[in-house]
Amino acid sequence: MSIARPERVTISDIARRLDISKASVSYALNGRPGVSAQTRARVLDLAEELGFHPSSAAVALSAARTGTIGIVIARDPQVITAEGFYMRTLFGVEQFLNDADGSLLLRLTGENGEDLDVYRRWARQGRVDGFILYDEHDDDPRVPLLLSMGMPAVMVTSSPIDDHIGRLITPEVETVTVMLDHLKSLGHKRIAHISGPTTYIHERVRAQMMTTEGNRRGMRMRHVEGTYSYESGATEAHRLLTLSARTRPTALIVGNDIMATAVLRTAADLGVRVPEELSIIAWDDSVLCHVARPQLTAMDHGLMEKARLATHLLFDLIGGSTEVHRYSPVGTLLVRETTGPA
Amino acid sequence: MSIARPERVTISDIARRLDISKASVSYALNGRPGVSAQTRARVLDLAEELGFHPSSAAVALSAARTGTIGIVIARDPQVITAEGFYMRTLFGVEQFLNDADGSLLLRLTGENGEDLDVYRRWARQGRVDGFILYDEHDDDPRVPLLLSMGMPAVMVTSSPIDDHIGRLITPEVETVTVMLDHLKSLGHKRIAHISGPTTYIHERVRAQMMTTEGNRRGMRMRHVEGTYSYESGATEAHRLLTLSARTRPTALIVGNDIMATAVLRTAADLGVRVPEELSIIAWDDSVLCHVARPQLTAMDHGLMEKARLATHLLFDLIGGSTEVHRYSPVGTLLVRETTGPA
DNA sequence: CTGAAAGCGCTTACAG
DNA sequence: CTGAAAGCGCTTACAG
C-alpha cells in the first residue's frame, strides 16, 4: 500500500502564516471572545482554505471532551440482526449526531457479560463523553458504575426511577392502553401477552401494565414469557392455541416482530384463521410485519425519533443540564390485517 | 445529575508510587524492552490494582494511533434497516474488534453525499486509523481521497482492480456458478436476474457474470435492474411474470432478501405457483427468507466471517502490511422451498 | 484585543 | 536497565 504521509495542518501553521499567536487562532476557531472580528475572519478563511480540522486527540486531551458518545449492545447476534430494532435506533442516534457533528463509538458484545468492562474501559480511557444505555435490568450494574466514574448517561427505559442517571422514559401504560382499547372495541375478552424476557425491566413493566389495564377493562388476561426468538414465539403460540375453546385467548399481543411472525405461522399451521378466530398485535413494527400475510397489526414506536431524543438528552447532560428525565411520545397503532372482531 | 469528578489514574501516579520514571512505566505497560522483568511486573500489578487505563487521547496524540476504525454507510435508512445485511456485517467487524481491543466509529449518513465529508474530517481529525468501505461505485471518489490522505482502507467489493487500496474481494463468479448449476440441475432454461442498482460495481459484476455464465450453460438470460426496495421487486416481478408463456422465465434470481420477498408475494398474487411454475433464489439470506412461505432458497455468504476478514486485513494494513488483496470464501446455497424442477 | 506559557497524558529518542 | 526531556496539537488562565 503506497501511502502518502498525511501532512497535517495545525493551528501553529495557521498562526505562523497569519503571524498571530496560537491562542488567537484557537479563540477564533472556537467562536470565543478574545479576537477582533477581522482576525477571526482571516483565521476562518485560512482554515477553510487549508482544509484544517483540529486533531481530535489534542482537543480531547486539553479540553477533556471528545464529541463522541458510546453505545454498547449486549445482545444475542441472532436476535439483534433479525429484529431491525437496533438498526433503526442507530439511525436515529446518527441523525442527531450528523447535525451536532458528534460521533458514535459502537460495540456489540453479545450476551457474555463483557459489556461492563467496555463501559469501564471507554470511560477511563476518556474515549467518550457519555453513554446511551438500552435493555435495563434489575439492579442494573451499569448505573452505579457510570455514576461512580462521573460519566453522563441516558437509559432508554420504561422505568422512571430517580437514581440521578438520565432517563428517556417510554410511558408503557399509554401503549398498553392503545392496544387494549383497540381489542376491546373489537369485542375481545380473553387476551394473552407473550412478552420478552422479564429480566428486562421494560418487559416486566409492560406485563404488569397489561394485566392491570386489561383487568380494569374486564378482560381475562394471561401472560407468558418468551425469549424474542422465532422458536420461542412458535412454542408459546402453540401452547396457547391448543387450549380448550373456552379458555383459548381470542387475541395475542406479542413482544416483538419475530415472535409475532412465528405466532402467525403457528396459527396457520394449526388451522386457526387470522383474524377471524385470532387477532394478533406485534409490539414493534418492522418489515417482517409488513411483508407477513395477513399483514401484522403492529405498534410504530417512532424508534428513530426516540433515539434522537435520547441522544439529545445525553448531549444536554454532557453540556451540564440537570434535567435527568424526559418522556418519549406514545407510538401509533398500525391497524393492518391481523386484528378483527372477536 | 450529581456526578463525581472522575479522578483519572495516570502513568505519573504509577511512576510516583513506584518511584521510577514515567518512561519506565510506559515501556513496562507496552511490553517494550527497557525495563527489568521485576519492574515490569510491579508496574503491571499496580496498574491492575489502580484500574489504570491509558488516556486514548494522549496515546493518539503522541503515538498517532487510535485503535479505532471507521465505517461510513451512505444508504437509504429504509432499505438498510430492513435488510439485515449491515447489522450482520457490523457484528462481524465487532467480533474482530473485541479480540483486538479495537473500536468502531460508525456513521450512517443516508444517500445525500455527505459521506465523503465524513471520511475527510475523520481522517484529518485523526479520529481513526483506517476505514472499511462498502458499496463501491464507478470511479469511487473515496479511493483517491483516502489514498491522498494516507489513510489505510479496505474496500469490500467484487472488483480486483489494483489501485493500491486494500480489497477484500468476493469472487462473484463462484456464487453465480453455485446458483446457476443448481437451477440447471433442475432443468431451468429461461432465467431472469433482478439485480440491485448497477451503479454499484458488485451489482454490475454480478449481472455480467450471470449473463456470461448462463449463456455458457445454454440458458436464456435476462437482466433487469431493481432498487433493493420491496416495491421495486414487486414491479419487476409483475412485469416478468406477465410475459407470454413462451418467454416467461421459469426461475428468478433476486438481488436481495426484500425484493425476493416481494417477488414471492407477487407470484402468489398472480396465481403463479412456487416452485411448481417458478423458482426463486434470493441473493442474500436473512430472517425474511426464513419466515417466508414457502421458505426462500437463498445464498448464505457468511457475512459475519467476511466482515471479520475485512477488519483483519485493515488491521494488517495499519500495521504495515503490503498485501492489499484478499479473497473471501464463496458462500453456500441454502436450498429451501422456492426452487424446484422447471 | 493579543501573546507567551503551562498543561492535558502519553511516547520516544537520547544520555547515562 | 533507567531517567530527564522534548514533543504530539490543542485549550486556557494569565499578563500585557
Coordinates of C-alpha atoms in Angstrom, one line a residue, chain A residues 237 240-242 248-250 263-280:
Chain A
A237 CA -48.3 -19.8 20.5
L240 CA -51.9 -21.0 23.9
L241 CA -53.8 -22.0 20.7
T242 CA -54.3 -25.6 21.8
R248 CA -58.2 -20.1 24.5
P249 CA -57.4 -16.4 24.0
T250 CA -59.0 -14.6 21.1
V263 CA -47.4 -16.8 16.1
L264 CA -48.9 -16.0 12.7
R265 CA -47.3 -19.1 11.2
T266 CA -48.2 -21.3 14.1
A267 CA -51.9 -20.2 13.8
A268 CA -51.8 -21.1 10.1
D269 CA -50.3 -24.5 10.9
L270 CA -53.0 -25.2 13.4
G271 CA -55.7 -24.1 11.1
V272 CA -56.6 -21.2 13.3
R273 CA -57.8 -18.4 11.0
V274 CA -56.5 -14.9 11.4
P275 CA -58.2 -12.6 12.2
E276 CA -61.5 -14.5 12.2
E277 CA -60.5 -16.7 15.1
L278 CA -57.5 -15.0 16.4
S279 CA -56.3 -11.4 16.5
I280 CA -52.6 -10.6 16.7

